[in-house]
Short mmCIF file of C-alpha atoms and ligand atoms in Angstrom, two decimals:
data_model
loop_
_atom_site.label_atom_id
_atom_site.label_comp_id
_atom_site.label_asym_id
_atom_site.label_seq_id
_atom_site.Cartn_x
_atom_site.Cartn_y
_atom_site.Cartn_z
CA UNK A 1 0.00 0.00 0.00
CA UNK A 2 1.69 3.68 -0.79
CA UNK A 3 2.77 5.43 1.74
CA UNK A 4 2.41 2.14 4.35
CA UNK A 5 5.51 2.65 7.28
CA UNK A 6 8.20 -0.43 6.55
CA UNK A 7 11.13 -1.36 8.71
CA UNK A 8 14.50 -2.49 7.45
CA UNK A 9 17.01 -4.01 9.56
CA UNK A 10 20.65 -4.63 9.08
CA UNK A 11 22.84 -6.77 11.09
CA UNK A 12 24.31 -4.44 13.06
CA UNK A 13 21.59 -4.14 15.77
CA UNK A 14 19.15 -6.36 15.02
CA UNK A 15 17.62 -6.75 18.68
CA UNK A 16 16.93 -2.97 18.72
CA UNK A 17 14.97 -3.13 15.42
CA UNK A 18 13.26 -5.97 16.27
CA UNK A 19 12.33 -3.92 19.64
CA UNK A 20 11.48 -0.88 17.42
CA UNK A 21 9.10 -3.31 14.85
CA UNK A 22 7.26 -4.15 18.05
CA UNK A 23 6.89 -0.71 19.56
CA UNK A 24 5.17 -0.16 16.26
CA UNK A 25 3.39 -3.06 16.16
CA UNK A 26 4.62 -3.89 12.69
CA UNK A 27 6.69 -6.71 11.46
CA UNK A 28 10.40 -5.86 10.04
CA UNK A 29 10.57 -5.56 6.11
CA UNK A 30 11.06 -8.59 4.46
CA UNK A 31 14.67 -8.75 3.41
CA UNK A 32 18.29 -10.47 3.26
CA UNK A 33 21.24 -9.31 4.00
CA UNK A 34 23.85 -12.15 3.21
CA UNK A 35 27.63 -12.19 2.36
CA UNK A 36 28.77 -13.62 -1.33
CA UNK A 37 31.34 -15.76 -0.74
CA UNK A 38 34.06 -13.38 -1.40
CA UNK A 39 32.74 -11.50 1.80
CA UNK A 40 30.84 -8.51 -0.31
CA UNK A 41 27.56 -7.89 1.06
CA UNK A 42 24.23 -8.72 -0.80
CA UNK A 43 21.02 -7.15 -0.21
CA UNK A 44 17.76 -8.39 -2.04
CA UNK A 45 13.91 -6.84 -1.00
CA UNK A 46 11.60 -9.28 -0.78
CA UNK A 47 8.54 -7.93 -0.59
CA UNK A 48 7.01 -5.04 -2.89
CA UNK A 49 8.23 -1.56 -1.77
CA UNK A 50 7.03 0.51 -3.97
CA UNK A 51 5.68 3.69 -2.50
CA UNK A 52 6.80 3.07 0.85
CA UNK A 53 7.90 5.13 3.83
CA UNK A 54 10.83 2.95 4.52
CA UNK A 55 13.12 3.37 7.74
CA UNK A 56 16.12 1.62 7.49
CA UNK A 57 17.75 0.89 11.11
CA UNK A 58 21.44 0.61 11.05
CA UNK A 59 24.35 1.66 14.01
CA UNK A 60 27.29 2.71 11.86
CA UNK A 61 30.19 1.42 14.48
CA UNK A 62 32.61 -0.22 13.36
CA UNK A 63 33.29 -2.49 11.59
CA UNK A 64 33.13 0.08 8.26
CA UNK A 65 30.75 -2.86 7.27
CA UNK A 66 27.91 -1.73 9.01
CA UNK A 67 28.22 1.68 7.45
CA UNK A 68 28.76 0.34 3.66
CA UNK A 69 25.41 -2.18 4.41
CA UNK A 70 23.44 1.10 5.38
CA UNK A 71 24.33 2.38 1.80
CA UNK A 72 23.84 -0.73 -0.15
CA UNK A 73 20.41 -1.34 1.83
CA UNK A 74 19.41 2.64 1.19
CA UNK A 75 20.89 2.54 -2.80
CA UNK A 76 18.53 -1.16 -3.02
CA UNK A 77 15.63 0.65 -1.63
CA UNK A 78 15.53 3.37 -4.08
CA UNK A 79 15.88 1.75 -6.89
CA UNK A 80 12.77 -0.52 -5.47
CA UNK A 81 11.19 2.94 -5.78
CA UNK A 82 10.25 3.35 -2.07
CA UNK A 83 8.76 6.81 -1.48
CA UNK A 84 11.02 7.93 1.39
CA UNK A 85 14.26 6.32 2.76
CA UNK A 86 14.77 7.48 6.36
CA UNK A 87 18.40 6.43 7.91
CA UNK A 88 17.76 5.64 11.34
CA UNK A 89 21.06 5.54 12.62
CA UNK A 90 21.46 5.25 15.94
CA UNK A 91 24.79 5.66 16.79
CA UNK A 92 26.77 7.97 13.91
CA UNK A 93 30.11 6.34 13.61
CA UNK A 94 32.88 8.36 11.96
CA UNK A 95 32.18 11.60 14.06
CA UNK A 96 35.10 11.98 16.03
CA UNK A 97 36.99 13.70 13.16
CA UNK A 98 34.32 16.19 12.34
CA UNK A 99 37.57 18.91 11.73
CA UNK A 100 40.53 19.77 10.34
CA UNK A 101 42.14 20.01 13.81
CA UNK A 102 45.84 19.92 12.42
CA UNK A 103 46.93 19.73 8.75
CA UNK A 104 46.76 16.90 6.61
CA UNK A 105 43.50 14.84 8.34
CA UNK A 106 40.28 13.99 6.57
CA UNK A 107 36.61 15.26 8.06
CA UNK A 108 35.10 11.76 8.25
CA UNK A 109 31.97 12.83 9.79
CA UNK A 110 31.14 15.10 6.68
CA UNK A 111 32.04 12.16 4.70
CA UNK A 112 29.61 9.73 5.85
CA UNK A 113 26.84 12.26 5.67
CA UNK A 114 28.09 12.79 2.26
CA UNK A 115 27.97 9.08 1.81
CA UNK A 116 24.24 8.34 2.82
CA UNK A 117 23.09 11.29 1.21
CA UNK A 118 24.43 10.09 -1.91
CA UNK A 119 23.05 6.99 -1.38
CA UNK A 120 19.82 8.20 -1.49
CA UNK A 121 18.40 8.89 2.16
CA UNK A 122 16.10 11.19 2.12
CA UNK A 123 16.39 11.65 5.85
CA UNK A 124 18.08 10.83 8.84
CA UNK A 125 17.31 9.63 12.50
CA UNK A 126 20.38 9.67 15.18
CA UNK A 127 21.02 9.79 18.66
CA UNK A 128 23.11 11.98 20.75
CA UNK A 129 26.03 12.66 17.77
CA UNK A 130 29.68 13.18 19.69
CA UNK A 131 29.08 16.77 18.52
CA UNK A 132 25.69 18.36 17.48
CA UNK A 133 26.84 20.23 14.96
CA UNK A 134 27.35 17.62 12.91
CA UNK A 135 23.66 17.69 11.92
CA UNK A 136 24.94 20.67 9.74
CA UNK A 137 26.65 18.26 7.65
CA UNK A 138 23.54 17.20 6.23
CA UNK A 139 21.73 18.55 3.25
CA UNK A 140 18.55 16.77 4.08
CA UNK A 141 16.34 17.00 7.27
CA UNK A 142 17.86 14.97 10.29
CA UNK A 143 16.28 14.36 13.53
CA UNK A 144 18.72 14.23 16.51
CA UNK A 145 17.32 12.43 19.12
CA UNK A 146 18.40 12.50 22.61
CA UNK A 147 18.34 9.47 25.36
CA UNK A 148 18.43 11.74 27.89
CA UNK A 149 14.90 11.08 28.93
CA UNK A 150 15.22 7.11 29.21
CA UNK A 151 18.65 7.81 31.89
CA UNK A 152 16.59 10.40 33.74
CA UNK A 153 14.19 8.20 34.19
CA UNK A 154 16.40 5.52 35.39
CA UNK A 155 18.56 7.86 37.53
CA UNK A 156 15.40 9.61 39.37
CA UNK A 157 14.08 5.93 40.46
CA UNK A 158 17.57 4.87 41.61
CA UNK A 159 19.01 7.93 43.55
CA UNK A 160 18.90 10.01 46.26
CA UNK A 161 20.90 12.33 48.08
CA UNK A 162 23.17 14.79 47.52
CA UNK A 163 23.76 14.88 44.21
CA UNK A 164 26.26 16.04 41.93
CA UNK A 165 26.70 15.72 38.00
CA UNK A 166 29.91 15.44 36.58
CA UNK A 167 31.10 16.36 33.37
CA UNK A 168 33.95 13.44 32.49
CA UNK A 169 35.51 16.28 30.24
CA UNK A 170 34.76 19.67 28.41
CA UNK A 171 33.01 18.43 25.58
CA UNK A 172 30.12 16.62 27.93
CA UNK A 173 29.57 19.39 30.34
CA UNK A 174 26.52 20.48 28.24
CA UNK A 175 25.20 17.28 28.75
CA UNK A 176 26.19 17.07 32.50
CA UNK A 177 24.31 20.91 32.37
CA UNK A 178 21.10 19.15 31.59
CA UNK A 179 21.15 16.35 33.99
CA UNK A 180 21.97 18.34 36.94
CA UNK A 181 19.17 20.75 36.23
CA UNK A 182 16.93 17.56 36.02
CA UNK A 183 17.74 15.45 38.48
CA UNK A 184 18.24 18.97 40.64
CA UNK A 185 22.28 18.28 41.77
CA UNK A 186 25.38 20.90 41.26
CA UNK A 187 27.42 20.61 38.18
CA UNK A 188 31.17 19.46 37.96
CA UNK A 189 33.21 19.20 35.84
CA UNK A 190 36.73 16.93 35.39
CA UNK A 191 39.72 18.84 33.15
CA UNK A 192 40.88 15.68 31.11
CA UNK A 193 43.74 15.77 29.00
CA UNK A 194 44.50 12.57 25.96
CA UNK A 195 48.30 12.23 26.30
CA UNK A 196 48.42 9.81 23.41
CA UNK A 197 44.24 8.61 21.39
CA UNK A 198 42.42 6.74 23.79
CA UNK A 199 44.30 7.57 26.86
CA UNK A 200 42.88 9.56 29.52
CA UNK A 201 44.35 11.46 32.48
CA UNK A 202 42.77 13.99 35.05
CA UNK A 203 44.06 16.98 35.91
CA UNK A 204 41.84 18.66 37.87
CA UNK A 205 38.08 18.16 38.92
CA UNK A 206 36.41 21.10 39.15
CA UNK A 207 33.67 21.04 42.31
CA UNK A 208 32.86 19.44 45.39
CA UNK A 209 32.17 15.67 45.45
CA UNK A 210 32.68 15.03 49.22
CA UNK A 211 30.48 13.18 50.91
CA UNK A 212 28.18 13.23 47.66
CA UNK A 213 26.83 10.98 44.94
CA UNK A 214 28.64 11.52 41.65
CA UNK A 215 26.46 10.64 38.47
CA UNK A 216 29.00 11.19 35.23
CA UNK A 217 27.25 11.71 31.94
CA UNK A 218 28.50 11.48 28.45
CA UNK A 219 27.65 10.74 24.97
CA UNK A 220 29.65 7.47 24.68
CA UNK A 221 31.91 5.09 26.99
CA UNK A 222 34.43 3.83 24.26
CA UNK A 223 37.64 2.73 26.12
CA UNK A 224 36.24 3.35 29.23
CA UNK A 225 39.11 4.94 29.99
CA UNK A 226 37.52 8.77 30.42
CA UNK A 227 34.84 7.69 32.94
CA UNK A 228 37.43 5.23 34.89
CA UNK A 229 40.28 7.75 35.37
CA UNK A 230 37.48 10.56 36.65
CA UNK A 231 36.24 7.86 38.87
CA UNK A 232 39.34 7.01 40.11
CA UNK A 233 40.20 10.90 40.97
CA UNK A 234 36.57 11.94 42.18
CA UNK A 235 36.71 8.63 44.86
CA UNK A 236 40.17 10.04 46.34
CA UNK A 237 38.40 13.38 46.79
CA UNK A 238 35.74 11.56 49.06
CA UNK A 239 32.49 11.00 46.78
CA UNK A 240 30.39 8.43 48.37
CA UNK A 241 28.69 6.33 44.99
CA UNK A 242 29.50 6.89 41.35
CA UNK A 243 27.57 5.91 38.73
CA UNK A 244 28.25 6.50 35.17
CA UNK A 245 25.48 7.14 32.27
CA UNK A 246 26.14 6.94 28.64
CA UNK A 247 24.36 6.75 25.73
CA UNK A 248 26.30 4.83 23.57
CA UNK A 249 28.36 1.60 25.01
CA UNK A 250 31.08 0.95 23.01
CA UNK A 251 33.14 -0.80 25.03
CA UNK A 252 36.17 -1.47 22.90
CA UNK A 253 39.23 -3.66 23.46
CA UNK A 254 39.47 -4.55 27.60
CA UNK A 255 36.85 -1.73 28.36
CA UNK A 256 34.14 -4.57 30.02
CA UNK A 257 37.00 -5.75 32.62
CA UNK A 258 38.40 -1.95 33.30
CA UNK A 259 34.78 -0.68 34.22
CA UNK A 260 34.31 -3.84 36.32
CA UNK A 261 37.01 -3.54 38.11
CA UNK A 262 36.96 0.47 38.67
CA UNK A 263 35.28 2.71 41.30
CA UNK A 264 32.34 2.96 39.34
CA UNK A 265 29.37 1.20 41.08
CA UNK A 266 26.71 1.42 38.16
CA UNK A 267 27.05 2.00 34.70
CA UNK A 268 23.80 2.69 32.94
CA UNK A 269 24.08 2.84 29.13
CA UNK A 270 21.59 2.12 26.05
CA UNK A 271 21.11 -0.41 23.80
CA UNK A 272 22.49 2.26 20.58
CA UNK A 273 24.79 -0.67 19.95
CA UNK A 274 24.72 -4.22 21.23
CA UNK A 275 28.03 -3.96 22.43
CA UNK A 276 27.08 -4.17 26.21
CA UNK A 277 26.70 -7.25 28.40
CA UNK A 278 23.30 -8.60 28.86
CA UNK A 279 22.97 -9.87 32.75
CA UNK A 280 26.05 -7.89 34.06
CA UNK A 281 25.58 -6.94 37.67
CA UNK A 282 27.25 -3.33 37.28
CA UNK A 283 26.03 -2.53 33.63
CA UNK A 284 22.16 -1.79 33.19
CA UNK A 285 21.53 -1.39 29.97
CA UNK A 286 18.38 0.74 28.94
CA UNK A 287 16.03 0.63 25.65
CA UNK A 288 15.89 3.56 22.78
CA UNK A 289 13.17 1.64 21.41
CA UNK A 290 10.08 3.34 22.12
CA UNK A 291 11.96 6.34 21.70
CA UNK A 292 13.47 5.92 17.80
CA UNK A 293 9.77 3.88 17.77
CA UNK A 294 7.80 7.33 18.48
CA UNK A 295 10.31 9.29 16.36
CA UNK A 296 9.78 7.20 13.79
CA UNK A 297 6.09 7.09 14.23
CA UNK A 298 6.34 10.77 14.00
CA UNK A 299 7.58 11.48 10.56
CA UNK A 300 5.71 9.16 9.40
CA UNK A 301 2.76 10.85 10.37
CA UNK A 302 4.45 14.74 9.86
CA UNK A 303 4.29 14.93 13.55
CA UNK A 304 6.53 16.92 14.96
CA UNK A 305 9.53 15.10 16.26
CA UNK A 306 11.00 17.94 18.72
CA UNK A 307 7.99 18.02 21.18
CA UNK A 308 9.00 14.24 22.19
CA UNK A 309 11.38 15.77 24.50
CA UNK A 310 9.70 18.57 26.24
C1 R5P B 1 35.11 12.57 24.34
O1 R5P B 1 35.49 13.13 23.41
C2 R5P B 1 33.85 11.77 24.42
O2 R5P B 1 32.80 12.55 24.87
C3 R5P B 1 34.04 10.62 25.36
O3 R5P B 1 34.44 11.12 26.60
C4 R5P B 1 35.08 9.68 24.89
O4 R5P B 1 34.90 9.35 23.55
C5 R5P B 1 35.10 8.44 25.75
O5 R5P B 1 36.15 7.66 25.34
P1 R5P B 1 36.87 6.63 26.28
O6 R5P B 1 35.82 5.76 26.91
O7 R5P B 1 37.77 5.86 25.34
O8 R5P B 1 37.65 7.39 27.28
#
């Protein structure tokens, strides 16, 4: 039927779409998305899609995979003739490089917008991007969700006390802003410095954590390495427990044993990825679901999008 909402999944997070196909009481598009034997990816639609308002749910984390099946699925969707291809991307991977911060270095993140623009999305749907202004890179309408209310709404039921929000660095103080406004603590903030990529080390942390609960907020725990350092250094100055939110859990290389074994008591993250443990005592992990679900809901109906998080 033209116009009817349709699902696409690929492999990258297939539990989430699955979750999303039955927030919206739909099944997910009918579809393959197999290897050749040489390890290319093939795609093939089977079911009619002509018309269509499709959503096509895809993390772009690495492996570059991911991101090249979100352009194969998007390029065999338009030429199916679906009405509307919507990205819903989760988790925008590629983002950390979104400038020319010394000579001679690509701008991924413009890249990959460039990439599923070309595509053929006609849209975009992604959560809490390392830096906002990436939207900009996009010549066609994107929706930037946040998952701030799902962690609120986890945090409020699980804390009390004196409260403070921590900032693990600069960049998440924003972020940190909101919380402690919301969940009505002080703001902090911790001055981290990278001596070499993916290292972390505190040099100062900016407010008063004694005798407190610390909740640190940030976009993503990749190493882990930013949230266990901050720990470590907001513990010594006497904070009583220290949780950790995030939205995306990457949890590269030894990341799952560092967090388990660091000062952090509870590490609430979402399910962006599928990267995080399911049935680990100090990791909760929290659904975007009904969230992307509503979004997605939303355009679909020209609804507006924004007034899901007021
Ligand atoms: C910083 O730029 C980000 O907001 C995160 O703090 C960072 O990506 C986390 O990385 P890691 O877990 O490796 O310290």
């Amino acid at each position: 039927m033209a116009n009817e909402l349709r699902l696409f999944s690929g492999t990258a997070n297939p539990v989430l779409a699955q979750e999303i196909a039955d927030y919206l009481g739909l099944g997910l598009g009918k579809a393959e998305v197999e290897r050749f034997n040489d390890g290319e990816i093939r795609f093939a639609i089977l079911e009619n899609v002509r018309g269509v308002d499709a959503f096509v749910l895809q993390p772009t984390a690495p492996p570059a995979e991911n991101l090249l099946e979100l352009l194969v699925m998007i390029d065999g969707l338009r030429r199916a003739s679906a009405r509307r291809i919507t990205a819903v991307v989760p988790y925008f991977g590629y983002a950390r490089q979104d400038r020319k911060d010394r000579p001679r270095v690509p701008i991924t993140a413009k890249l990959v917008a460039n990439l599923i623009t070309v595509a053929g999305a006609d849209r975009v749907v992604t959560m809490d991007l390392h830096a906002p202004q990436i939207q900009g890179f996009f010549d066609i309408p994107l929706d930037h969700i946040y998952a701030a209310p799902v962690l609120l709404r986890y945090f409020t039921q699980h804390l009390s006390g004196d409260l403070v929000v921590m900032a693990p660095d600069i960049g998440s103080i924003k972020m940190g802003r909101a919380f402690a406004k919301r969940l009505g603590g002080s703001l902090g903030f911790v001055d981290k410095r990278r001596p070499r990529a993916d290292e972390a080390e505190v040099m100062n942390v900016v407010g008063d954590v004694l005798g407190k609960n610390v909740i640190m907020v940030d976009d993503i725990i990749n190493t882990g390495n930013s949230m266990i350092e901050a720990a470590k250094a907001i513990k010594q100055l006497g904070a009583k427990k220290i949780m950790a939110g995030a939205t995306h859990a990457m949890f590269s290389g030894e990341a799952l044993a560092k967090l388990d074994g660091s000062e952090l008591e509870q590490i609430v993250v979402t399910n962006t990825l599928d990267r995080a443990p399911i049935g680990s005592e100090k990791i909760k992990i929290l659904s975007v679901a009904e969230l992307l679900g509503e979004a997605i809901v939303r355009i679909h109906e020209e609804r507006s999008v924004s007034s899901l998080f007021v």
